[in-house]
CSV table of C-alpha atoms in Angstrom, one decimal:
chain,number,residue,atom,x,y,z
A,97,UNK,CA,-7.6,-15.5,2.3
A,98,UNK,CA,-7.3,-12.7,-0.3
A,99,UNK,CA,-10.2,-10.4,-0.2
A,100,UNK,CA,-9.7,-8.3,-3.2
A,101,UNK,CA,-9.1,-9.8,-6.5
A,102,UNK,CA,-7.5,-8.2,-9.4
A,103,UNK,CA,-5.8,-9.9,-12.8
A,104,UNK,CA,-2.1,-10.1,-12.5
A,105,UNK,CA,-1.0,-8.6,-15.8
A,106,UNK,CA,-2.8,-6.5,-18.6
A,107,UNK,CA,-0.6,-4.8,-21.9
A,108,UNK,CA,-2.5,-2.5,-23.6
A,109,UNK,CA,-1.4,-0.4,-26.6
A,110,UNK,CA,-0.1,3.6,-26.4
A,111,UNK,CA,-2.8,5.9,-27.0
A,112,UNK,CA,-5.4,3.3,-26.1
A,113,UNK,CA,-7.5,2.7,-23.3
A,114,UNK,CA,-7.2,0.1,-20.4
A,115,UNK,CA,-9.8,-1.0,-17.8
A,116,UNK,CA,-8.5,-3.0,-14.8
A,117,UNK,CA,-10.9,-4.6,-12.0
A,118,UNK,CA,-11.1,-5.2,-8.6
A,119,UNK,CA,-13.6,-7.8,-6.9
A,120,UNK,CA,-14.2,-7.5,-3.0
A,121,UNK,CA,-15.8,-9.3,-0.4
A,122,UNK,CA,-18.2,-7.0,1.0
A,123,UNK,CA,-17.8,-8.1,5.0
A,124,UNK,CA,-16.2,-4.9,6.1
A,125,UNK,CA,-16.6,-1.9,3.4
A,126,UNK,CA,-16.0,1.4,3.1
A,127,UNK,CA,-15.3,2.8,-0.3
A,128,UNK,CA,-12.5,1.5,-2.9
A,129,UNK,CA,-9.1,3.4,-3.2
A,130,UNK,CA,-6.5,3.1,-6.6
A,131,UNK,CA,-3.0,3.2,-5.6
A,132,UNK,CA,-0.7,3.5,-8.8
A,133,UNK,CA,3.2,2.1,-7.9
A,134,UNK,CA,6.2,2.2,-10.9
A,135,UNK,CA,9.0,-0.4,-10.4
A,136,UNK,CA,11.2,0.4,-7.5
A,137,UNK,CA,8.7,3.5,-6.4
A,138,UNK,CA,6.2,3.8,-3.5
A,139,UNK,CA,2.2,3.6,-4.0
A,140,UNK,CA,0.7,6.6,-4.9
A,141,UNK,CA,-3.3,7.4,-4.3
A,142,UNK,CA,-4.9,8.1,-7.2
A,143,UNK,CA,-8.7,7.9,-6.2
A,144,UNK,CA,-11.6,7.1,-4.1
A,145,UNK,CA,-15.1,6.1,-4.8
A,146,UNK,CA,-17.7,6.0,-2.0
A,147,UNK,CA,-20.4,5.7,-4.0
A,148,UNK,CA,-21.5,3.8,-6.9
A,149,UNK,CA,-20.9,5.2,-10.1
A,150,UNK,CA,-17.6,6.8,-12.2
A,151,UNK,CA,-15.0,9.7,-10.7
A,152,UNK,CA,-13.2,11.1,-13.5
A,153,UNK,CA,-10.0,13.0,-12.7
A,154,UNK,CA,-8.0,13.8,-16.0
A,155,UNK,CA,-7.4,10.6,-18.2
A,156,UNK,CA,-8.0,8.9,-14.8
A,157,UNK,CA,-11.3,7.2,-13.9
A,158,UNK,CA,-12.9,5.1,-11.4
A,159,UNK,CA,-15.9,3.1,-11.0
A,160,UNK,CA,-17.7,0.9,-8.0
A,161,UNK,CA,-20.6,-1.1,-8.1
A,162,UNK,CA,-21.8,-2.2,-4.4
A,163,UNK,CA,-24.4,-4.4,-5.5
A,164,UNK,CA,-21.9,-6.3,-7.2
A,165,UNK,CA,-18.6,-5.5,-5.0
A,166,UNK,CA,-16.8,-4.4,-8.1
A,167,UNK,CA,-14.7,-1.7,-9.2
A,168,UNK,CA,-12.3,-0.8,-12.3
A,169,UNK,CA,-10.1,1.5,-13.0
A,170,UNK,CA,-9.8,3.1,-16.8
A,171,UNK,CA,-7.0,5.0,-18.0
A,172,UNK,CA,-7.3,6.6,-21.0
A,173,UNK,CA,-5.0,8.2,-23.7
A,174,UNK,CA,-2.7,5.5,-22.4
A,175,UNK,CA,1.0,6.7,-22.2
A,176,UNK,CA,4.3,4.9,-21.8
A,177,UNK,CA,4.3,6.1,-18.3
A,178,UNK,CA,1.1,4.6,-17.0
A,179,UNK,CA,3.3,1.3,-16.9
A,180,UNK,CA,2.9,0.3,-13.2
A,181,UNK,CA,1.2,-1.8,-10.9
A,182,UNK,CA,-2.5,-0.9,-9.4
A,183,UNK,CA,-3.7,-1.3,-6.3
A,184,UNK,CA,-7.1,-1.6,-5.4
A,185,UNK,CA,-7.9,-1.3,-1.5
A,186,UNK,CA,-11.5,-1.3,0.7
A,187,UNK,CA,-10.4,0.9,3.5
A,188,UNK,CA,-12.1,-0.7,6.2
A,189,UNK,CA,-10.6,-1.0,9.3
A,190,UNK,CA,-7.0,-1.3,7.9
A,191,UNK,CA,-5.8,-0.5,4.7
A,192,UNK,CA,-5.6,-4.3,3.0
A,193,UNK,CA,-4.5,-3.8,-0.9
A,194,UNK,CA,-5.4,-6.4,-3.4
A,195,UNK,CA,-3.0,-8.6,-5.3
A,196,UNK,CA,-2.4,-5.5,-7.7
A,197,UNK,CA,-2.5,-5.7,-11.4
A,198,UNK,CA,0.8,-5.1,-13.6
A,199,UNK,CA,0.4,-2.9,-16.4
A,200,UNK,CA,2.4,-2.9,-19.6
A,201,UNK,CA,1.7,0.0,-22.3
A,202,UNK,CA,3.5,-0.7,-25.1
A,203,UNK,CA,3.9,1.3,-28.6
B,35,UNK,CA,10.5,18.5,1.8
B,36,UNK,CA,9.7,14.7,1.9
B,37,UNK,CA,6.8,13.8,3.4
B,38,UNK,CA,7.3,10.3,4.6
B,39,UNK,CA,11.2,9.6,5.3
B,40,UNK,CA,12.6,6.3,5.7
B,41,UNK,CA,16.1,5.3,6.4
B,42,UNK,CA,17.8,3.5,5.4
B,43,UNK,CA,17.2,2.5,1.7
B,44,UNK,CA,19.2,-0.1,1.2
B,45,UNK,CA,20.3,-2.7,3.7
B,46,UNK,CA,22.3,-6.0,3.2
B,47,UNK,CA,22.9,-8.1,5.9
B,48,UNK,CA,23.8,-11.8,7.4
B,49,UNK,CA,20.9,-14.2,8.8
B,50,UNK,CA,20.9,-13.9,12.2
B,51,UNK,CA,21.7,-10.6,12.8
B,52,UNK,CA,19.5,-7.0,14.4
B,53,UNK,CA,18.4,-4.4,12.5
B,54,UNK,CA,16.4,-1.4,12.2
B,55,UNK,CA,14.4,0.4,10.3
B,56,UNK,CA,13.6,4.2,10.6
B,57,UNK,CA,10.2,6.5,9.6
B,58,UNK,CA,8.9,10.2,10.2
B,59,UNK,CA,6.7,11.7,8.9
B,60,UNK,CA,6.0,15.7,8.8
B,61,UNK,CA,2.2,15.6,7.1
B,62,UNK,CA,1.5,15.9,11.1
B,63,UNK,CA,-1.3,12.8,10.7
B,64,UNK,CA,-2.0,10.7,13.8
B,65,UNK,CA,-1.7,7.0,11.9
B,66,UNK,CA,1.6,5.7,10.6
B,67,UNK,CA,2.3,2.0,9.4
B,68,UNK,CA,4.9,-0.9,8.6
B,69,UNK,CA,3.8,-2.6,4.8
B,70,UNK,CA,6.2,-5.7,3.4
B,71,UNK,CA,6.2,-6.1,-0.2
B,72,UNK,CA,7.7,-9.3,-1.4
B,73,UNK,CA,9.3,-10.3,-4.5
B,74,UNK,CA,5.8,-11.3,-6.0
B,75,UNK,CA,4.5,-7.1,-5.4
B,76,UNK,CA,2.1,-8.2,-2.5
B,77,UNK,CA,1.5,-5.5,-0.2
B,78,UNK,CA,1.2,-6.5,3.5
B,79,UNK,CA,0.0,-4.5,6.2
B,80,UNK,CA,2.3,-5.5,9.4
B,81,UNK,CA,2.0,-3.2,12.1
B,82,UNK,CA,-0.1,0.4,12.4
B,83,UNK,CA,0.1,3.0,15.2
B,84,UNK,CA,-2.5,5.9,15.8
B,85,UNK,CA,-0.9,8.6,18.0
B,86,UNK,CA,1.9,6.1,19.6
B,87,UNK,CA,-0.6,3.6,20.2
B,88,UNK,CA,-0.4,-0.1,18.5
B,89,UNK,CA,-3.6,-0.2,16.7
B,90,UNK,CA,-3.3,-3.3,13.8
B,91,UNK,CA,-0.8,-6.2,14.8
B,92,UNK,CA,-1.0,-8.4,11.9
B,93,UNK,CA,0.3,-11.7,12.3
B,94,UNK,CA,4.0,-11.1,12.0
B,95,UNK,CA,6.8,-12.9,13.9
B,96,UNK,CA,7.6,-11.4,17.5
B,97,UNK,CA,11.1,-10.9,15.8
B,98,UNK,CA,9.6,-7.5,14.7
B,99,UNK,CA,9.2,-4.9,17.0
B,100,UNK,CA,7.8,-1.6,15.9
B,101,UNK,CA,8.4,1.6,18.2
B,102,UNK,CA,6.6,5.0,18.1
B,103,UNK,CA,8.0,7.2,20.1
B,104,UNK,CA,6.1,10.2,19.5
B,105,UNK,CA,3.1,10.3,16.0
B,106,UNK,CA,5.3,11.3,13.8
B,107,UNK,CA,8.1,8.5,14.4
B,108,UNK,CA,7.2,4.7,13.6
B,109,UNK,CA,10.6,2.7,13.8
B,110,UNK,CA,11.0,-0.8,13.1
B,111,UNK,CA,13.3,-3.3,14.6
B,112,UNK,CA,13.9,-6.9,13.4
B,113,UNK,CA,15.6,-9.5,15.6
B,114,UNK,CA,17.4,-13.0,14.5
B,115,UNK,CA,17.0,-11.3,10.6
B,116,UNK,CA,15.4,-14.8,8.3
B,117,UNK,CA,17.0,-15.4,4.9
B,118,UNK,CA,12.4,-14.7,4.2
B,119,UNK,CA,12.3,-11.3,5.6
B,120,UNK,CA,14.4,-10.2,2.7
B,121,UNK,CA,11.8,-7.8,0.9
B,122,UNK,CA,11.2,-3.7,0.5
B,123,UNK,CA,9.3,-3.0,3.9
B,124,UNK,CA,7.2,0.8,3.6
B,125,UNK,CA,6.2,3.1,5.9
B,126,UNK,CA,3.4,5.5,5.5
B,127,UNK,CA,0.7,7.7,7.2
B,128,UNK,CA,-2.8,8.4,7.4
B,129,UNK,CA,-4.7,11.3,8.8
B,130,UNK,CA,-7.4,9.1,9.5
B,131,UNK,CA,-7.8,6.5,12.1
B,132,UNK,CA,-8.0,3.2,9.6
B,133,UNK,CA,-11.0,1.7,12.1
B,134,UNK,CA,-13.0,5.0,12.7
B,135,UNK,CA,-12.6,6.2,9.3
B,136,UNK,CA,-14.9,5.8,6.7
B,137,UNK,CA,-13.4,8.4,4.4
B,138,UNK,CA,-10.6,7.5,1.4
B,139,UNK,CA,-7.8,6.9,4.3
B,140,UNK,CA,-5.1,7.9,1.9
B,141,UNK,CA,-1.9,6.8,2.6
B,142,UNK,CA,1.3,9.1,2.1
B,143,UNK,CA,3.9,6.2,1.3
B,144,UNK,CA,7.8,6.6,2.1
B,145,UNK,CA,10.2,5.4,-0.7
B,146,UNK,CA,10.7,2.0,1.0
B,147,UNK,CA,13.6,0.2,2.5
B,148,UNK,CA,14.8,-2.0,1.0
B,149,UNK,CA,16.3,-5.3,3.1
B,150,UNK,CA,18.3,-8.4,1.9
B,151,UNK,CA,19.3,-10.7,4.1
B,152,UNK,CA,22.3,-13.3,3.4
């Protein structure tokens, strides 16, 4: 089955800010990766957490907990732009991506 | 210069028939891979090659056959093409080895192919 989890679809407003999670299983884990990909694009990285705690990089961030094999992303300063699907992967072994999560920003 | 290339980008076709899809890479890493995404987004790892050796063979029909003839090349051939296997398949690369590797593994995606079949 599915070992990442992440909500299908979030809208959030422009200008706001927008937290979207990932839930593993922990058999097999190395650190959590953020893929962003727009509609008819290819997946981008965006960023990697290792250990627990928050990675800021610009209006980007990105959290993991491993005692409770969970991780978010949060954009902030949300711009019409950021609408696109994110990818959450656990880089072990090979890359398996979760279900993805499908943001809409809207005005 | 593109980093991952992958030809073609569009390709229609009749059930039943062969075709092929191409990659290369020049980021000079030593893993490449074959990804479906369907029409629901789902990413699917298929195949993945470290230095011209088959590394991850996910279960995917024997109908696909991927080729690497030297680490920057993955090719991917599909036989007896399924009105299913219509969906954008994606190449990419890695510098790391995806079982050895405990770093971020960040993959360098081509732009995708995408493949109908009718």
């Amino acid at each position: 089955g599915q070992s990442l989890e992440q909500p299908s679809e979030v809208t959030a407003v422009e200008g706001a800010i927008v937290q979207m999670n990932c839930t593993y299983q922990t058999s097999g884990f190395y650190g959590l990766s953020w893929y962003q990909q727009h509609d008819g694009g290819a997946p981008t990285f965006l960023s990697y957490n290792a250990l627990d705690g928050l990675e800021e990089t610009g209006r980007f961030s990105s959290f993991l907990s491993r005692s409770d094999s969970y991780g978010y992303l949060l954009l902030q300063e949300l711009q019409m732009k950021d609408s696109a699907s994110y990818f959450c992967d656990r880089g072990y072994q090979k890359v398996t991506f979760g279900t993805g999560t499908k943001l809409q920003v809207i005005p | 210069d593109t980093a991952v290339s992958q030809t073609p980008k569009y390709l229609v076709t009749q059930m039943g028939n062969d075709k092929s899809i191409k990659c290369e890479q020049n980021l000079g890493h030593d893993t490449m891979y074959w990804y479906k995404q369907d029409s629901k987004k789902f990413l699917k790892i298929m195949f993945s090659y470290n230095n011209k050796e088959l590394i991850i063979n996910e279960t995917v029909p024997n109908r696909f056959s991927p080729k690497s003839p030297d680490k920057a090349h993955l090719n991917l051939h599909i036989n007896s093409l399924e009105l299913g296997d219509s969906a954008v398949y994606f190449c990419a690369s890695s510098q790391d080895h995806p079982r050895l590797g405990s770093g971020a593994n960040v993959l360098t995606f081509g732009a995708g192919s995408r493949l109908t079949v009718l």
